[in-house]
Amino acid sequence: MVAPRVYEAMAKPVVGHLDPFFFQVNEEIRAGLQQVFGTQNPFTLALSGTGSAGMEAAVTNFVEPGSKFLVFANGYFCDRLTEMGIRQEANVVRIEKPWGQKVSDEEAAEAIHREKPQVVAFVHGETSTGVSNPGHAIAKAAREVDALTIADCVTSLGTMPINLDAVGLDIAYSCTQKGMSCPPGLAPITCSPRAMDRLRARKSPQRTWYLDLKLLSEYYDGAHRYHHTAPISMFYALREGIALILDEGVEARFERHRQNAAKLTAGLEAMGLEMLVPAENRMWALHTPKVPAGVSDLEVRKKLMERHGIEILGGFGPLAGQVFRIGLMGEGSQSAHVDMLLGALKEAL
Ligand SMILES: *Cc1c(COP(=O)(O)O)cnc(C)c1O
């Protein structure tokens, strides 16, 4: 859901992409993103593009051809990271877990020490399964072998703590349309000074021009040299989305997501539904109860939409027909929404 204040902000007059007012808006966004990511990384900004542009920027800038790229794979978005690594002609090593499960800290550390990759990637909040991985063990082991870490925080940003600096993650990216309550269109990204040093020392030029972070820093930092025409209205939207978070308080917002997640899961379990993901590995923004035996997830979802105007999703890939996927993100994470959904779902089942 897009917050009403965000829609209003998008109706404001568009200025030029080199206008000082635009850069002022952008600096507010950058400072706000640092707070939501939990980082002091100077290189924190919003790329023009959706979450996948953030993913592509992370992979194409930091994974060099011929280097070793380790991906912790337990869902759909890890597969997309893998595909991008292959297209960069990296030596991609996948450590696999079935969808809905999470690599243990011991397994993660062992794999990183064994493979000694240059870059490690994992998905912080796997929207295809509901699994969250805060990444402590991955970040620690990666630093021990001098590897950079990439965390996909597309659904985590604004819905649960990332604590990028405290955990020791190097690169994280996200989107605007999930936890940030804006339309799709920008990809927040943050890179540690360590990662930026690595980028400057890179031997081969990045194979992307549009998402070249060095060129982008010449546009957004000091020189303000034209690179591309930033989608100004989306920056107004994101500034407002961030202002909403700061007004509520970053911690209070996470706590709201945690509480509504807990309320939803308790309600689902009281209804006799079983959750796919064990409590300790769950995200706060996306929930995956199993579809009861003999029930068609398609039929249930159709009823929810037609009778109540509620949209939830089904599982896909290995989880097709096996789980519902219920989003409680940003503006959508409301106690009243949980009540409404639980009532409607009970009736539909
Ligand atoms: C949605 C999503 C993406 C892709 O983002 P787009 O905005 O659709 O390009 C990547 N990773 C995760 C975990 C997602 O949930």
Short mmCIF file of C-alpha atoms and ligand atoms in Angstrom, two decimals:
data_model
loop_
_atom_site.label_atom_id
_atom_site.label_comp_id
_atom_site.label_asym_id
_atom_site.label_seq_id
_atom_site.Cartn_x
_atom_site.Cartn_y
_atom_site.Cartn_z
CA MET A 1 0.00 0.00 0.00
CA VAL A 2 1.15 3.49 -0.83
CA ALA A 3 0.77 5.99 2.01
CA PRO A 4 -1.60 8.89 1.20
CA ARG A 5 1.13 11.41 2.12
CA VAL A 6 3.35 9.77 -0.50
CA TYR A 7 0.73 10.19 -3.24
CA GLU A 8 0.44 13.86 -2.30
CA ALA A 9 4.20 14.36 -2.42
CA MET A 10 4.31 12.91 -5.94
CA ALA A 11 1.94 15.59 -7.21
CA LYS A 12 4.47 18.35 -6.43
CA PRO A 13 6.06 20.21 -9.39
CA VAL A 14 8.98 18.44 -11.03
CA VAL A 15 12.31 20.29 -11.02
CA GLY A 16 15.34 19.65 -13.23
CA HIS A 17 17.65 16.74 -12.51
CA LEU A 18 20.51 19.17 -11.73
CA ASP A 19 18.40 21.57 -9.68
CA PRO A 20 19.84 22.32 -6.22
CA PHE A 21 16.40 21.52 -4.78
CA PHE A 22 16.60 18.01 -6.19
CA PHE A 23 20.00 17.45 -4.57
CA GLN A 24 18.62 18.78 -1.30
CA VAL A 25 15.76 16.27 -1.46
CA ASN A 26 18.29 13.60 -2.32
CA GLU A 27 20.50 14.39 0.68
CA GLU A 28 17.48 14.00 2.97
CA ILE A 29 16.79 10.63 1.38
CA ARG A 30 20.38 9.52 1.81
CA ALA A 31 20.45 10.47 5.50
CA GLY A 32 17.11 8.76 6.09
CA LEU A 33 18.17 5.59 4.31
CA GLN A 34 21.25 5.40 6.52
CA GLN A 35 18.97 5.33 9.55
CA VAL A 36 16.65 2.68 8.17
CA PHE A 37 19.53 0.45 6.99
CA GLY A 38 21.37 1.04 10.28
CA THR A 39 24.56 2.32 8.68
CA GLN A 40 26.89 5.28 8.49
CA ASN A 41 28.11 4.34 4.99
CA PRO A 42 28.59 7.62 3.08
CA PHE A 43 27.75 5.71 -0.11
CA THR A 44 24.02 5.27 0.55
CA LEU A 45 21.58 6.37 -2.12
CA ALA A 46 18.59 5.46 -4.25
CA LEU A 47 19.20 4.05 -7.73
CA SER A 48 16.72 4.71 -10.54
CA GLY A 49 15.08 1.34 -11.07
CA THR A 50 13.27 -1.30 -9.01
CA GLY A 51 14.70 -3.73 -6.46
CA SER A 52 16.20 -5.85 -9.23
CA ALA A 53 18.26 -2.83 -10.34
CA GLY A 54 19.69 -2.77 -6.82
CA MET A 55 20.51 -6.45 -7.11
CA GLU A 56 22.10 -5.96 -10.52
CA ALA A 57 24.11 -2.97 -9.27
CA ALA A 58 25.43 -5.04 -6.35
CA VAL A 59 26.40 -7.98 -8.55
CA THR A 60 27.78 -6.13 -11.60
CA ASN A 61 29.87 -3.70 -9.56
CA PHE A 62 31.31 -6.10 -7.01
CA VAL A 63 31.44 -9.52 -8.69
CA GLU A 64 34.24 -9.51 -11.23
CA PRO A 65 34.44 -11.94 -14.15
CA GLY A 66 36.39 -15.05 -13.08
CA SER A 67 36.03 -14.31 -9.35
CA LYS A 68 34.35 -16.68 -6.93
CA PHE A 69 30.81 -15.73 -5.94
CA LEU A 70 29.14 -17.75 -3.20
CA VAL A 71 25.33 -17.64 -3.02
CA PHE A 72 23.31 -19.03 -0.13
CA ALA A 73 20.32 -20.39 -2.01
CA ASN A 74 16.99 -21.12 -0.35
CA GLY A 75 14.39 -19.40 -2.51
CA TYR A 76 13.50 -17.58 -5.68
CA PHE A 77 15.55 -14.41 -5.23
CA CYS A 78 18.76 -16.35 -4.53
CA ASP A 79 18.24 -17.91 -7.95
CA ARG A 80 18.05 -14.45 -9.51
CA LEU A 81 21.33 -13.52 -7.77
CA THR A 82 22.85 -16.74 -9.14
CA GLU A 83 21.72 -15.91 -12.68
CA MET A 84 23.23 -12.44 -12.45
CA GLY A 85 26.51 -13.91 -11.19
CA ILE A 86 26.59 -16.33 -14.12
CA ARG A 87 26.02 -13.48 -16.55
CA GLN A 88 29.03 -11.70 -15.03
CA GLU A 89 31.01 -14.87 -15.81
CA ALA A 90 31.84 -15.38 -12.16
CA ASN A 91 32.58 -18.80 -10.74
CA VAL A 92 29.27 -19.17 -8.89
CA VAL A 93 29.11 -21.62 -5.97
CA ARG A 94 25.69 -22.31 -4.47
CA ILE A 95 25.09 -23.57 -0.96
CA GLU A 96 21.56 -24.94 -1.16
CA LYS A 97 18.77 -25.38 1.36
CA PRO A 98 15.21 -26.41 0.57
CA TRP A 99 12.78 -23.49 0.18
CA GLY A 100 11.52 -22.48 3.63
CA GLN A 101 14.70 -23.52 5.44
CA LYS A 102 17.77 -21.51 6.37
CA VAL A 103 21.47 -22.35 6.32
CA SER A 104 22.74 -22.78 9.90
CA ASP A 105 25.46 -20.48 11.24
CA GLU A 106 27.91 -23.41 11.35
CA GLU A 107 27.16 -24.47 7.78
CA ALA A 108 27.49 -20.89 6.55
CA ALA A 109 30.86 -20.35 8.26
CA GLU A 110 32.16 -23.73 7.10
CA ALA A 111 31.17 -23.08 3.46
CA ILE A 112 32.76 -19.62 3.41
CA HIS A 113 36.03 -20.90 4.92
CA ARG A 114 36.11 -23.85 2.53
CA GLU A 115 35.30 -21.88 -0.66
CA LYS A 116 37.11 -18.61 0.13
CA PRO A 117 35.00 -16.54 -2.28
CA GLN A 118 35.59 -12.89 -3.16
CA VAL A 119 31.90 -12.08 -2.65
CA VAL A 120 29.13 -13.79 -0.67
CA ALA A 121 25.42 -13.09 -1.24
CA PHE A 122 22.32 -14.04 0.69
CA VAL A 123 18.72 -12.92 0.94
CA HIS A 124 17.94 -11.13 4.21
CA GLY A 125 14.18 -11.57 3.78
CA GLU A 126 13.18 -14.23 1.23
CA THR A 127 9.79 -13.09 -0.02
CA SER A 128 9.17 -16.39 -1.81
CA THR A 129 9.29 -18.37 1.47
CA GLY A 130 9.02 -16.02 4.49
CA VAL A 131 12.52 -16.88 5.77
CA SER A 132 14.71 -14.20 7.30
CA ASN A 133 18.47 -14.41 7.72
CA PRO A 134 20.02 -11.55 9.70
CA GLY A 135 23.45 -12.60 8.39
CA HIS A 136 25.65 -12.40 11.52
CA ALA A 137 27.49 -15.66 10.89
CA ILE A 138 27.83 -14.96 7.16
CA ALA A 139 29.24 -11.47 7.73
CA LYS A 140 31.71 -12.69 10.34
CA ALA A 141 33.05 -15.56 8.24
CA ALA A 142 33.17 -13.38 5.11
CA ARG A 143 35.38 -10.84 6.89
CA GLU A 144 37.67 -13.66 8.06
CA VAL A 145 38.36 -14.63 4.42
CA ASP A 146 38.31 -10.99 3.21
CA ALA A 147 35.13 -11.45 1.16
CA LEU A 148 32.47 -8.80 0.65
CA THR A 149 28.88 -9.58 1.63
CA ILE A 150 25.79 -8.66 -0.36
CA ALA A 151 22.45 -8.76 1.47
CA ASP A 152 19.14 -8.64 -0.43
CA CYS A 153 17.04 -6.44 1.84
CA VAL A 154 14.28 -5.77 -0.67
CA THR A 155 11.49 -6.78 1.72
CA SER A 156 13.40 -6.18 4.98
CA LEU A 157 14.03 -2.44 4.60
CA GLY A 158 11.54 -0.56 6.76
CA THR A 159 9.95 -3.75 8.12
CA MET A 160 12.64 -5.20 10.38
CA PRO A 161 16.04 -4.18 11.72
CA ILE A 162 18.95 -4.71 9.33
CA ASN A 163 21.65 -3.09 11.51
CA LEU A 164 24.04 -3.19 8.59
CA ASP A 165 27.12 -1.79 10.39
CA ALA A 166 26.62 -3.73 13.62
CA VAL A 167 26.20 -7.00 11.72
CA GLY A 168 29.17 -6.14 9.48
CA LEU A 169 27.46 -6.42 6.09
CA ASP A 170 29.05 -4.59 3.16
CA ILE A 171 26.41 -4.09 0.49
CA ALA A 172 22.62 -4.08 0.78
CA TYR A 173 19.90 -3.06 -1.62
CA SER A 174 16.14 -2.71 -1.49
CA CYS A 175 13.11 -1.31 -3.30
CA THR A 176 10.52 1.39 -2.64
CA GLN A 177 7.27 -0.59 -3.06
CA LYS A 178 7.46 -3.06 -0.18
CA GLY A 179 8.45 -1.86 3.29
CA MET A 180 8.82 1.78 2.23
CA SER A 181 5.14 2.30 1.26
CA CYS A 182 5.96 4.03 -2.02
CA PRO A 183 5.27 3.07 -5.64
CA PRO A 184 7.90 0.90 -7.35
CA GLY A 185 10.69 2.85 -9.03
CA LEU A 186 13.78 3.35 -6.87
CA ALA A 187 16.31 0.95 -5.42
CA PRO A 188 17.97 2.10 -2.18
CA ILE A 189 21.52 0.77 -1.94
CA THR A 190 24.33 1.13 0.58
CA CYS A 191 27.98 0.11 0.28
CA SER A 192 30.62 0.03 3.02
CA PRO A 193 33.88 2.00 2.65
CA ARG A 194 35.58 -1.42 2.40
CA ALA A 195 33.38 -2.28 -0.59
CA MET A 196 34.03 1.10 -2.23
CA ASP A 197 37.81 0.58 -1.82
CA ARG A 198 37.41 -2.77 -3.53
CA LEU A 199 35.43 -1.13 -6.32
CA ARG A 200 38.11 1.51 -6.91
CA ALA A 201 40.76 -1.23 -7.08
CA ARG A 202 38.71 -3.26 -9.58
CA LYS A 203 40.85 -4.28 -12.57
CA SER A 204 38.19 -4.76 -15.26
CA PRO A 205 35.66 -1.99 -15.94
CA GLN A 206 32.12 -2.69 -14.76
CA ARG A 207 30.00 -4.19 -17.50
CA THR A 208 27.17 -1.84 -16.66
CA TRP A 209 27.11 1.81 -17.55
CA TYR A 210 23.72 2.76 -16.10
CA LEU A 211 24.39 1.15 -12.72
CA ASP A 212 28.11 2.03 -12.53
CA LEU A 213 28.40 3.19 -8.93
CA LYS A 214 31.51 5.27 -9.62
CA LEU A 215 29.69 7.28 -12.30
CA LEU A 216 26.65 7.57 -10.04
CA SER A 217 28.74 8.97 -7.23
CA GLU A 218 29.96 11.73 -9.58
CA TYR A 219 26.31 12.62 -10.18
CA TYR A 220 25.05 12.44 -6.61
CA ASP A 221 28.18 13.52 -4.71
CA GLY A 222 30.28 16.69 -5.03
CA ALA A 223 30.59 17.23 -8.79
CA HIS A 224 26.87 16.71 -9.62
CA ARG A 225 27.83 15.74 -13.16
CA TYR A 226 24.90 14.68 -15.33
CA HIS A 227 24.68 10.92 -15.59
CA HIS A 228 21.02 10.12 -16.25
CA THR A 229 17.76 11.97 -15.66
CA ALA A 230 16.67 11.01 -12.17
CA PRO A 231 12.92 10.27 -11.87
CA ILE A 232 12.24 13.33 -9.72
CA SER A 233 8.68 12.45 -8.61
CA MET A 234 9.88 9.12 -7.24
CA PHE A 235 12.46 10.96 -5.15
CA TYR A 236 9.65 13.11 -3.71
CA ALA A 237 7.81 9.89 -2.95
CA LEU A 238 10.75 8.25 -1.23
CA ARG A 239 11.54 11.36 0.79
CA GLU A 240 7.97 11.29 2.08
CA GLY A 241 8.06 7.53 2.69
CA ILE A 242 11.18 8.02 4.80
CA ALA A 243 9.67 11.02 6.62
CA LEU A 244 6.76 8.75 7.59
CA ILE A 245 9.21 6.25 9.06
CA LEU A 246 11.14 8.90 10.97
CA ASP A 247 7.88 10.45 12.27
CA GLU A 248 6.79 7.07 13.58
CA GLY A 249 10.32 6.27 14.79
CA VAL A 250 12.47 3.61 13.14
CA GLU A 251 12.34 1.29 16.16
CA ALA A 252 8.60 1.85 16.66
CA ARG A 253 7.99 0.95 13.05
CA PHE A 254 9.92 -2.31 13.35
CA GLU A 255 8.06 -3.07 16.56
CA ARG A 256 4.71 -2.48 14.82
CA HIS A 257 5.70 -5.00 12.15
CA ARG A 258 6.84 -7.48 14.80
CA GLN A 259 3.60 -7.18 16.74
CA ASN A 260 1.34 -7.48 13.72
CA ALA A 261 3.37 -10.46 12.52
CA ALA A 262 2.96 -12.12 15.91
CA LYS A 263 -0.75 -11.38 15.96
CA LEU A 264 -1.25 -12.78 12.45
CA THR A 265 0.67 -15.98 13.13
CA ALA A 266 -1.14 -16.55 16.42
CA GLY A 267 -4.46 -16.09 14.61
CA LEU A 268 -3.51 -18.43 11.79
CA GLU A 269 -2.32 -21.09 14.22
CA ALA A 270 -5.51 -20.72 16.27
CA MET A 271 -7.36 -21.45 13.02
CA GLY A 272 -5.41 -24.70 12.75
CA LEU A 273 -3.01 -23.54 10.03
CA GLU A 274 0.62 -24.54 10.31
CA MET A 275 3.42 -22.10 9.45
CA LEU A 276 6.05 -23.21 6.90
CA VAL A 277 8.90 -21.40 8.67
CA PRO A 278 9.94 -22.05 12.30
CA ALA A 279 9.27 -19.03 14.54
CA GLU A 280 12.93 -18.06 14.98
CA ASN A 281 13.52 -17.77 11.19
CA ARG A 282 10.45 -15.74 10.24
CA MET A 283 10.33 -12.36 8.53
CA TRP A 284 7.95 -9.74 9.89
CA ALA A 285 6.58 -8.59 6.52
CA LEU A 286 5.71 -11.80 4.71
CA HIS A 287 4.02 -14.85 6.19
CA THR A 288 3.62 -18.34 4.80
CA PRO A 289 0.96 -20.55 6.39
CA LYS A 290 0.63 -23.94 4.72
CA VAL A 291 -2.47 -24.58 2.63
CA PRO A 292 -4.53 -27.21 4.50
CA ALA A 293 -4.91 -30.61 2.80
CA GLY A 294 -7.78 -30.71 0.33
CA VAL A 295 -7.94 -26.91 -0.02
CA SER A 296 -7.22 -25.07 -3.29
CA ASP A 297 -5.16 -21.97 -2.58
CA LEU A 298 -6.46 -20.49 -5.83
CA GLU A 299 -10.10 -20.82 -4.76
CA VAL A 300 -9.40 -19.28 -1.36
CA ARG A 301 -7.51 -16.37 -2.87
CA LYS A 302 -10.28 -15.78 -5.40
CA LYS A 303 -12.88 -15.61 -2.60
CA LEU A 304 -10.75 -13.21 -0.57
CA MET A 305 -10.43 -10.93 -3.56
CA GLU A 306 -14.02 -11.10 -4.76
CA ARG A 307 -15.80 -10.91 -1.41
CA HIS A 308 -13.40 -8.73 0.58
CA GLY A 309 -11.05 -7.01 -1.87
CA ILE A 310 -8.10 -8.59 -0.08
CA GLU A 311 -5.15 -9.74 -2.14
CA ILE A 312 -2.84 -12.41 -0.81
CA LEU A 313 -0.53 -14.53 -2.93
CA GLY A 314 0.16 -18.20 -3.33
CA GLY A 315 3.42 -20.11 -3.27
CA PHE A 316 5.38 -20.67 -6.46
CA GLY A 317 8.28 -22.85 -7.58
CA PRO A 318 8.65 -25.78 -5.16
CA LEU A 319 5.99 -24.20 -2.90
CA ALA A 320 3.29 -23.89 -5.60
CA GLY A 321 -0.09 -24.78 -4.10
CA GLN A 322 1.50 -25.45 -0.70
CA VAL A 323 1.52 -22.08 1.04
CA PHE A 324 -0.28 -18.76 1.11
CA ARG A 325 1.91 -15.68 1.10
CA ILE A 326 0.49 -12.87 3.21
CA GLY A 327 2.20 -9.49 3.11
CA LEU A 328 2.13 -7.04 6.02
CA MET A 329 4.45 -4.33 4.76
CA GLY A 330 4.75 -0.67 5.73
CA GLU A 331 1.30 0.94 5.50
CA GLY A 332 -0.17 -2.54 5.11
CA SER A 333 1.04 -3.73 8.51
CA GLN A 334 -1.98 -2.70 10.60
CA SER A 335 -3.67 -4.53 13.43
CA ALA A 336 -7.07 -3.90 11.78
CA HIS A 337 -5.83 -5.50 8.56
CA VAL A 338 -4.82 -8.60 10.49
CA ASP A 339 -8.31 -8.86 12.02
CA MET A 340 -9.96 -8.35 8.66
CA LEU A 341 -7.77 -10.93 6.93
CA LEU A 342 -8.20 -13.53 9.66
CA GLY A 343 -11.99 -13.20 9.55
CA ALA A 344 -12.13 -13.34 5.76
CA LEU A 345 -9.69 -16.23 5.53
CA LYS A 346 -11.63 -18.28 8.07
CA GLU A 347 -14.80 -17.82 6.08
CA ALA A 348 -13.09 -18.60 2.76
CA LEU A 349 -11.49 -21.78 4.12
C1 LIG B 1 10.62 -8.07 -4.82
C2 LIG B 1 11.97 -8.64 -4.57
C3 LIG B 1 13.05 -8.45 -5.46
C4 LIG B 1 12.88 -7.76 -6.78
O1 LIG B 1 12.46 -6.46 -6.67
P1 LIG B 1 11.68 -5.73 -7.89
O2 LIG B 1 11.33 -4.42 -7.28
O3 LIG B 1 10.52 -6.59 -8.23
O4 LIG B 1 12.62 -5.60 -9.03
C5 LIG B 1 14.30 -8.92 -5.10
N1 LIG B 1 14.49 -9.59 -3.94
C6 LIG B 1 13.48 -9.81 -3.07
C7 LIG B 1 13.75 -10.54 -1.79
C8 LIG B 1 12.19 -9.36 -3.36
O5 LIG B 1 11.19 -9.59 -2.50
#
